[in-house]
XYZ file of C-alpha atoms in Angstrom:
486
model
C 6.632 -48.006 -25.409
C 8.597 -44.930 -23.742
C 10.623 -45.620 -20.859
C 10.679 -44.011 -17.460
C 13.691 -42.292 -18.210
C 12.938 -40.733 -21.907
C 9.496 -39.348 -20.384
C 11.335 -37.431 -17.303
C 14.025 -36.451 -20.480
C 10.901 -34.956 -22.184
C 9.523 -33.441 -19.035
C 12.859 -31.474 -18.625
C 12.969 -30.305 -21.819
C 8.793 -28.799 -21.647
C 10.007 -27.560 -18.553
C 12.939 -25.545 -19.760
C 10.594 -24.418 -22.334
C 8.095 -22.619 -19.928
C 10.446 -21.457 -17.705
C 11.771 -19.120 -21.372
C 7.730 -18.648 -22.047
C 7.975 -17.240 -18.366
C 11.140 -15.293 -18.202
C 9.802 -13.507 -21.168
C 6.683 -12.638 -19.719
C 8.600 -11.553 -16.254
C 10.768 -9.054 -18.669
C 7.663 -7.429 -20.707
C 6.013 -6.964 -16.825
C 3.659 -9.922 -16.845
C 4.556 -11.112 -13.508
C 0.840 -12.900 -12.779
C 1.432 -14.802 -15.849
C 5.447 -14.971 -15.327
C 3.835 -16.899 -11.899
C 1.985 -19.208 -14.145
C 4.014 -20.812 -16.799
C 7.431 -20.942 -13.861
C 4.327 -23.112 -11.820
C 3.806 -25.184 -14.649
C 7.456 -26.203 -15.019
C 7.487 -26.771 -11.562
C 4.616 -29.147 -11.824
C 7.259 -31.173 -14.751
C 10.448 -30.558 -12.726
C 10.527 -29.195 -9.130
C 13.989 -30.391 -8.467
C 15.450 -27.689 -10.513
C 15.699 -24.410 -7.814
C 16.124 -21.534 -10.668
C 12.182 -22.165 -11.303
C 11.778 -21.981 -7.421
C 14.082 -18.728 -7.492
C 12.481 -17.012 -10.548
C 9.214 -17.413 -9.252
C 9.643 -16.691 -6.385
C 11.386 -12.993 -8.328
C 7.811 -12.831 -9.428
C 6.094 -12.909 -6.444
C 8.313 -10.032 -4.896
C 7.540 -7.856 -8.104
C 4.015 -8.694 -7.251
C 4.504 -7.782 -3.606
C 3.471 -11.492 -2.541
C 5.964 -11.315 -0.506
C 5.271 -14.359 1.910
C 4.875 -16.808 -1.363
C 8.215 -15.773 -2.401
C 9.895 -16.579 1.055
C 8.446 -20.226 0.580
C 9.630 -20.281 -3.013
C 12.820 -19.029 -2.020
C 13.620 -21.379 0.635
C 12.496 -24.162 -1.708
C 15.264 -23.116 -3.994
C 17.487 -23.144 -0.858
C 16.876 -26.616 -0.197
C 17.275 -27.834 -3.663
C 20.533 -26.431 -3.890
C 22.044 -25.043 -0.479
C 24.898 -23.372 -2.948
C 22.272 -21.676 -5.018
C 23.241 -17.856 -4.099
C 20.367 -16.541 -5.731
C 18.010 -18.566 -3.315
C 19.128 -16.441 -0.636
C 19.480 -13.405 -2.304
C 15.418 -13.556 -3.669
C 14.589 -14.893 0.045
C 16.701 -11.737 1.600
C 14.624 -9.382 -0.808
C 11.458 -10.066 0.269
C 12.143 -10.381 4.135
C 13.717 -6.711 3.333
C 10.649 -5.916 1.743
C 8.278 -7.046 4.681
C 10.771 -4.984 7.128
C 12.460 -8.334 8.454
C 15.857 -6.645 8.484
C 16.911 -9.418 11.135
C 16.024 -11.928 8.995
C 17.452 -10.413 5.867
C 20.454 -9.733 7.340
C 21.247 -13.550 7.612
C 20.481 -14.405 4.162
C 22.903 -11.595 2.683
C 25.566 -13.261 5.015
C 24.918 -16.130 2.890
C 25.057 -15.069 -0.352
C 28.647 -13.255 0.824
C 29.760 -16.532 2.243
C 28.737 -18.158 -1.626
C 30.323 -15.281 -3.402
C 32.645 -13.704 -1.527
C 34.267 -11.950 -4.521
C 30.907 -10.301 -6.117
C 30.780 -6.200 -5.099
C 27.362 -6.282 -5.425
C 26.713 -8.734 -2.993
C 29.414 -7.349 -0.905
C 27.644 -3.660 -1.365
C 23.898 -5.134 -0.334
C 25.155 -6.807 2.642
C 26.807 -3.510 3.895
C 23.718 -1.818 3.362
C 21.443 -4.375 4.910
C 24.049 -4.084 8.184
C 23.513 -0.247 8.543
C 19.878 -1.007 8.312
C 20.002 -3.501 11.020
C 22.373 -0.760 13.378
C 20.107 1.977 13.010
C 16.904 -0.159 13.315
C 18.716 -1.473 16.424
C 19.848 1.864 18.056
C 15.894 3.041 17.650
C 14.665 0.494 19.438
C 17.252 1.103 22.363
C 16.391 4.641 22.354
C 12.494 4.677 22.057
C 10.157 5.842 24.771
C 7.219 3.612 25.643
C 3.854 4.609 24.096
C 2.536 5.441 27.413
C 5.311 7.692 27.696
C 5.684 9.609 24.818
C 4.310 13.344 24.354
C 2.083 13.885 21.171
C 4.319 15.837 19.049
C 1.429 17.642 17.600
C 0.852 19.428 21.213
C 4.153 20.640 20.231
C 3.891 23.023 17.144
C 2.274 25.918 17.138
C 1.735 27.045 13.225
C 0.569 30.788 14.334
C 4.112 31.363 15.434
C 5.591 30.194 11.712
C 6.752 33.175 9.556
C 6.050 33.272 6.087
C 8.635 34.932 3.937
C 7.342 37.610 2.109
C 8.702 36.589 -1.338
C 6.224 33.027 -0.895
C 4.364 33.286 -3.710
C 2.636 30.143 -2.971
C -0.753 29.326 -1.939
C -2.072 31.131 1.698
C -4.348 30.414 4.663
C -6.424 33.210 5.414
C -7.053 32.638 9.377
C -7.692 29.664 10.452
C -10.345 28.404 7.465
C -9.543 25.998 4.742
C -11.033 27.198 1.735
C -11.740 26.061 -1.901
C -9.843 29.017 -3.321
C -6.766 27.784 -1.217
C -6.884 23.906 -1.863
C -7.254 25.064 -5.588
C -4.285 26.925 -5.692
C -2.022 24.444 -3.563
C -3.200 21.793 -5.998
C -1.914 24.112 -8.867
C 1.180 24.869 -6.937
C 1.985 20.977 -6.533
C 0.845 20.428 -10.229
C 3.974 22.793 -10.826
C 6.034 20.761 -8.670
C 6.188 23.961 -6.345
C 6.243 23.317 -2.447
C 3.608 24.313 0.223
C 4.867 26.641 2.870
C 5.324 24.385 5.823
C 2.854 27.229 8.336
C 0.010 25.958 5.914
C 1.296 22.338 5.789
C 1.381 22.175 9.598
C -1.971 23.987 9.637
C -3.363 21.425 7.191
C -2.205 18.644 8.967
C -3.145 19.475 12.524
C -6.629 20.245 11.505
C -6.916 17.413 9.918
C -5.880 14.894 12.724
C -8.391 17.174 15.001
C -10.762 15.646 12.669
C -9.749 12.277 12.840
C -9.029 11.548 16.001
C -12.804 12.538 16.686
C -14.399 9.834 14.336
C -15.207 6.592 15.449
C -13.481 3.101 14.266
C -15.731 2.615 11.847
C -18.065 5.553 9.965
C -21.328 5.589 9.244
C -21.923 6.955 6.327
C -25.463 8.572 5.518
C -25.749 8.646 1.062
C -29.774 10.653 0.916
C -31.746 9.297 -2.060
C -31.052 10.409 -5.038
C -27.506 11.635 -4.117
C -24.294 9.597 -5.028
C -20.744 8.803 -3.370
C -17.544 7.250 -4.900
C -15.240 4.989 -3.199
C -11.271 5.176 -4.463
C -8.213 2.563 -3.970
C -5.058 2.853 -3.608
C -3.192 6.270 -4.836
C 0.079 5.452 -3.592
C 1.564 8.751 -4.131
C 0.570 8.944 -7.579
C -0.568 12.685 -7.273
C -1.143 13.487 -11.036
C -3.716 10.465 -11.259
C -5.174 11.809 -8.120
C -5.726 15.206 -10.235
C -6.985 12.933 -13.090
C -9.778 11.397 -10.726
C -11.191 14.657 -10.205
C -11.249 15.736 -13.505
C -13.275 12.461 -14.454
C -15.658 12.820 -11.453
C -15.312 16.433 -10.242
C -14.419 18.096 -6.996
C -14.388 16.482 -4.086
C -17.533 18.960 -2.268
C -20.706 18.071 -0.266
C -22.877 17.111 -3.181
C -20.233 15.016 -4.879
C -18.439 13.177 -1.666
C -15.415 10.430 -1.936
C -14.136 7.902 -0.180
C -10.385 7.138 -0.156
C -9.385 3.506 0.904
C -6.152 3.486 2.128
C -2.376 3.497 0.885
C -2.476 7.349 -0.247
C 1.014 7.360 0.191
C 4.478 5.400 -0.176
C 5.724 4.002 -3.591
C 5.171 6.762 -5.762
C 6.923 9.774 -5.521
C 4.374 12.698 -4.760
C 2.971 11.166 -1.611
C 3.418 14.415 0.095
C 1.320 15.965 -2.765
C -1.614 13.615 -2.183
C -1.758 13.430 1.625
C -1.932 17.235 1.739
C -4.466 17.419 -0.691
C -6.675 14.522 0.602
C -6.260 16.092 4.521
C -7.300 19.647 2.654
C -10.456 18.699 1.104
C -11.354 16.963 4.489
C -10.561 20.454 6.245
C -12.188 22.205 3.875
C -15.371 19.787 3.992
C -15.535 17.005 6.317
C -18.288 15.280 4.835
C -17.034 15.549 1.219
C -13.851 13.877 1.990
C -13.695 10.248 3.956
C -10.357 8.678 4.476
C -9.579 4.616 5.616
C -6.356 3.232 6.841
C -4.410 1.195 4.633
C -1.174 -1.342 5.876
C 0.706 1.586 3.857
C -0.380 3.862 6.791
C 2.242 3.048 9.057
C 5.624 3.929 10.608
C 7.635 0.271 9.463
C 6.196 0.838 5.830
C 7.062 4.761 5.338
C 10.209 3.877 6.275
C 11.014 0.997 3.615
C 8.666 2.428 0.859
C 9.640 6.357 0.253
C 6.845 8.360 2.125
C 9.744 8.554 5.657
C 12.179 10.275 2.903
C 10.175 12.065 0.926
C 8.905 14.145 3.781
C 12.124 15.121 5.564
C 12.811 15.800 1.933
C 9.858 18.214 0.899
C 9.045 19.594 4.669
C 11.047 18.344 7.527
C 11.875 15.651 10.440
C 9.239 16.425 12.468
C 6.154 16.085 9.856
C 7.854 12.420 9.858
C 6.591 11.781 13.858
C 3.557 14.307 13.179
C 2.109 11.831 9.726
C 2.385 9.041 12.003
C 0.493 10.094 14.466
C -2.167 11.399 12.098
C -2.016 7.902 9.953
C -2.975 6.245 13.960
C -6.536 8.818 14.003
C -7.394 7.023 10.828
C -10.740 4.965 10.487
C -10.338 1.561 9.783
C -13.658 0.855 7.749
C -16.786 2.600 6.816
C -20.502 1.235 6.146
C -22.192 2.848 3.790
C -25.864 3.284 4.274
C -26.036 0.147 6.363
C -25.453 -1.838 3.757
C -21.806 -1.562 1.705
C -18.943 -2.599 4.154
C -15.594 -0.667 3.178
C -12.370 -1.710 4.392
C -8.756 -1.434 2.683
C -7.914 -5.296 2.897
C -10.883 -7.455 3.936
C -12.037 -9.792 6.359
C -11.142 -11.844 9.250
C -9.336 -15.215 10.691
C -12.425 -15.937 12.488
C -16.322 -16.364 11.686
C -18.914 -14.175 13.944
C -16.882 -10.948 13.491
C -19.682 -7.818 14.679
C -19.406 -4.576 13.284
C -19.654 -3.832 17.277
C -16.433 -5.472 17.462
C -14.487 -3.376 14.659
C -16.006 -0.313 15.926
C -14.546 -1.535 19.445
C -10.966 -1.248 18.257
C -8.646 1.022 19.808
C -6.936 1.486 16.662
C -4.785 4.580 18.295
C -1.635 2.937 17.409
C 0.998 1.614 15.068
C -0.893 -1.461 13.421
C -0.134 -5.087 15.156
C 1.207 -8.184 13.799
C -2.085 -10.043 14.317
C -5.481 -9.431 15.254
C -8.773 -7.703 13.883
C -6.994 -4.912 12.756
C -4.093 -6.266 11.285
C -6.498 -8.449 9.418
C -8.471 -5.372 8.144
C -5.854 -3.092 6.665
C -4.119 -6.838 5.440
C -5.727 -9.622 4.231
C -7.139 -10.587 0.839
C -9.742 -13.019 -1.050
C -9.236 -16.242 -2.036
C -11.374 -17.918 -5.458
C -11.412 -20.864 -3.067
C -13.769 -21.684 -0.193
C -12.829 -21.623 3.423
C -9.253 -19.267 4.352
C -5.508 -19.916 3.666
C -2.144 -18.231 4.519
C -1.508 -14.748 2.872
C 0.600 -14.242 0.187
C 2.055 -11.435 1.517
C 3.150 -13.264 4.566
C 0.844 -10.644 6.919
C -3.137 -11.520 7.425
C -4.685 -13.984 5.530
C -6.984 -15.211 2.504
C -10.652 -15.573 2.642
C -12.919 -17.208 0.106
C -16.410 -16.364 -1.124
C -18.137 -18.571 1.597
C -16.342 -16.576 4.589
C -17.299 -13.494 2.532
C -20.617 -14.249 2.687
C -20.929 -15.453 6.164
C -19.857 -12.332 7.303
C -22.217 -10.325 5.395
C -25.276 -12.161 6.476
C -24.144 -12.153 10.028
C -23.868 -8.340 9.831
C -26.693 -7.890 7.904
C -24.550 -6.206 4.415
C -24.772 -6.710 1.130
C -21.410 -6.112 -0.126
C -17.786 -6.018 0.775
C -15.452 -3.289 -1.052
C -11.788 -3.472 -0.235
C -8.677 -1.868 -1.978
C -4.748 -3.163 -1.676
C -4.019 -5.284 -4.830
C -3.596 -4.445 -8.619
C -5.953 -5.233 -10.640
C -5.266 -4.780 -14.470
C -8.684 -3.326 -15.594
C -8.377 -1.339 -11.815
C -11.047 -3.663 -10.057
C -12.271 -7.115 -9.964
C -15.786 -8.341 -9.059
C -15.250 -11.496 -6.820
C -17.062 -14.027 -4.334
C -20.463 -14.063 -6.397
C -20.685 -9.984 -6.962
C -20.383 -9.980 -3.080
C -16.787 -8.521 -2.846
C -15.632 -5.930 -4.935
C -11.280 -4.845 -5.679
C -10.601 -0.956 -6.278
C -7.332 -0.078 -7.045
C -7.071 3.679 -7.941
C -3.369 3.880 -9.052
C -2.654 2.947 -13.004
C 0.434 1.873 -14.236
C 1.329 0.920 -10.776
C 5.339 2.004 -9.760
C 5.043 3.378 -13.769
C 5.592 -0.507 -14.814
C 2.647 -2.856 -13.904
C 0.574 -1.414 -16.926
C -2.653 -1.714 -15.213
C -5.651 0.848 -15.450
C -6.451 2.725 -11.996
C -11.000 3.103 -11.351
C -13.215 4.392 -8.915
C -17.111 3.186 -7.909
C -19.888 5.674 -7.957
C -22.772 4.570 -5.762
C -25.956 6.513 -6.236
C -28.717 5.836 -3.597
C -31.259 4.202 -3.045
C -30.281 1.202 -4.992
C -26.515 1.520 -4.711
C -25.487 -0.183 -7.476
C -21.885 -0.041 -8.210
C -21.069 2.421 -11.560
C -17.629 1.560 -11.774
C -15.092 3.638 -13.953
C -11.534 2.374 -15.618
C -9.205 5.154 -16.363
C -5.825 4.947 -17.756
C -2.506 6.861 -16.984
C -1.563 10.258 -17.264
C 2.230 11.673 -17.635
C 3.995 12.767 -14.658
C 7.274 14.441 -13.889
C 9.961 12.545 -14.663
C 10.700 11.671 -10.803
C 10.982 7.631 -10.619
C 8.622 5.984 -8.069
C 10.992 5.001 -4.866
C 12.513 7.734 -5.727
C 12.931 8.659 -1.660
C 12.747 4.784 -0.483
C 15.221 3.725 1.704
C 18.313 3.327 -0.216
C 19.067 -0.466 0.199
C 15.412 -1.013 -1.289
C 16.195 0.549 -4.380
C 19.205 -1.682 -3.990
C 17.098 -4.703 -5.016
C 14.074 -3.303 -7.456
């Protein structure tokens, strides 16, 4: 008969076992099942906080960034000395913009080790963060106050050089010719001249800002549409998708779900070529909001830098007010409900209600719309707290609720990885597309697209993998104390 005390000797030993199995799968990129096998030793031993801390490592590279604050602070109370527990925790409140918070935790980890340069070097940059983040808040004008800065710039008054050699507006009309060329141009890694840049983006908030809340989308029998995830800056799988499906044009119309920019490193690339096709050809181009959409995320996550960096200050004010004209969800054909995150905190949600929405602003930190560009599913019933620490889970029952109440058939939503590119969840009811492979150029993942062709509108969905890109890292333009901790 084993005693008590050579079964919890055993237990520590399996433990320390998966917590190798896991570190090895955290180090060849296998974070989801890095996640597993650190939970398992936790199950055996969850009074050691280096599982806590590891996992919760995971969970950042997985961008669950609210499960690796719990983790994190589980660690923490295991061991109040533990520096790492602070240090992960501090990551991913950096990572959810909670400089205030992150800030504290960095004091921490200085106050453990107060001999360590690196920690000495994140907590400096983490302080600057805090000052400037602090100075704009003392100098911003109110909403209500502040002038459109698109009113401001007049593109007809822009002179173009005469040694550009790079693509041209003729007048005032987008053409096919043009976007062709421009997509060439950024293929080369050349730069757009900002007169066309402006031109491109004013026209294309003009366009926006007229659109409802949510789109109604008309697919005539016979005809088809595809629906796209996530790009994420990734402009030379952008180029990819068209080669596999063709032309975005009136006869062959897309959908793009959100998060076209931040992350990767040609987010200027994509946005101008997504706004162009929808100046060229409103109805061949339809684009969502995703949570990426947004002034507190372009800052962190590389599309704030990488503008002032390719065109100027002022296209950083003039994105954000585009990214606020955004839709927030589309329904195609009355019947396929598209939104970048998913559903809601509460039951009886109308598509009334999300068309309703004044969604002219920066996105809130609760609410319908928060919930929309935010949340995720759940494989179990009922709703739980997000993993990402922002909007919430919903299972197949709330899923399904929703689409009977609003008379739909399915739900297709964008904003996680998937490794084939989607997942089919909640009984075939909800449907993942994630349209950027080998996510950040590490997760290893292939990126897809669905093809609905009416009547029946049937999802055709398509896995593609990869394709080479400059060598310019992803982050390449996030903020630098980010890049600090990836």
């Amino acid at each position: 008969m084993t005693s008590m005390g050579e079964n919890t000797n055993s237990n520590a030993e399996r433990a320390e076992e998966l917590k190798l199995l896991a570190n090895e799968a955290f180090k060849a990129n296998k974070f989801s099942q890095a996640i597993e096998l650190y939970s398992q030793a936790i199950e055996l031993n969850d009074k050691n906080a280096v599982y806590w801390a590891n996992r919760a490592f995971a969970h950042i590279k997985r961008e669950e960034y609210g499960s690796a604050v719990q983790d994190a602070t589980k660690a923490i109370e295991i061991d109040p000395q533990y520096s790492k527990g602070y240090y992960r925790r501090g990551a991913a409140y950096l990572a959810m913009g909670k400089f205030k918070e992150a800030l504290k935790d960095f004091q921490q980890v200085k106050r453990i080790r107060p001999n360590d340069p690196d920690a000495t070097r994140k907590l400096k940059e983490c302080e600057k963060a805090v000052q400037k983040i602090r100075f704009e808040e003392a100098i911003a004008v109110h909403d209500s106050e502040r002038r459109s800065v698109a009113d401001s710039i007049d593109f007809h008054c822009i002179e173009v050089e005469p040694q550009y050699a790079g693509a041209r507006i003729e007048g005032e009309t987008v053409t096919l010719d043009f976007v062709k060329k421009m997509m060439d141009d950024f293929k080369n890694q050349k730069h757009l001249h900002k007169r066309y840049a402006f031109q491109i983006v004013l026209q294309a908030r003009e366009m926006l800002r007229a659109m409802p809340t949510l789109v109604d989308i008309t697919v005539p029998n016979g005809h088809h549409f595809t629906v796209c995830g996530d790009v994420h800056g990734q402009y030379y799988d952008l180029l990819n998708i068209f080669e596999l499906n063709g032309l975005p044009s009136e006869e062959n119309p897309y959908l793009f779900n959100g998060d076209f920019v931040d992350r990767g490193s040609f987010s200027v690339e994509v946005i101008l070529t997504l706004f162009a096709f929808k100046c060229m050809r409103p109805t061949a181009m339809y684009l969502s909001r995703g949570n990426h959409e947004s002034k507190s995320m372009n800052k962190i996550y590389g599309f704030e830098g990488e503008v002032k960096s390719k065109l100027s200050e002022i296209f950083v004010e003039l994105f954000a007010e585009v990214f606020c004209c955004l839709p927030l969800a589309h329904v195609i054909n009355e019947k396929i409900f598209v939104v970048h995150g998913g559903l809601f905190s509460v039951d009886g949600v109308k598509l009334s209600e999300i068309r309703a929405i004044d969604r002219f602003c920066e996105p809130p930190e609760e609410g319908l719309m928060c919930e929309i560009l935010w949340s995720d599913p759940q494989p179990q019933p009922g709703r739980g707290p997000s993993k990402r620490g922002v909007g919430l889970s919903f299972g197949a029952d709330v899923t399904k609720r929703f689409l009977q109440e609003n008379n739909l058939e399915l739900v297709v939503r964008s904003h996680e990885v998937k490794d084939e590119g989607y997942e089919i969840e909640h009984d075939g009811k909800l449907i993942t597309v994630f349209s950027a492979p080998n996510y950040c150029d590490q997760m290893g993942n292939k990126g897809a697209f669905i093809r609905f062709t009416a009547p029946e509108l049937k999802p055709d969905i398509v896995s593609f993998s990869a394709v080479p890109h400059p060598d310019v890292k992803p982050m390449a333009y996030a903020s630098n104390f980010l890049r600090l901790f990836s």
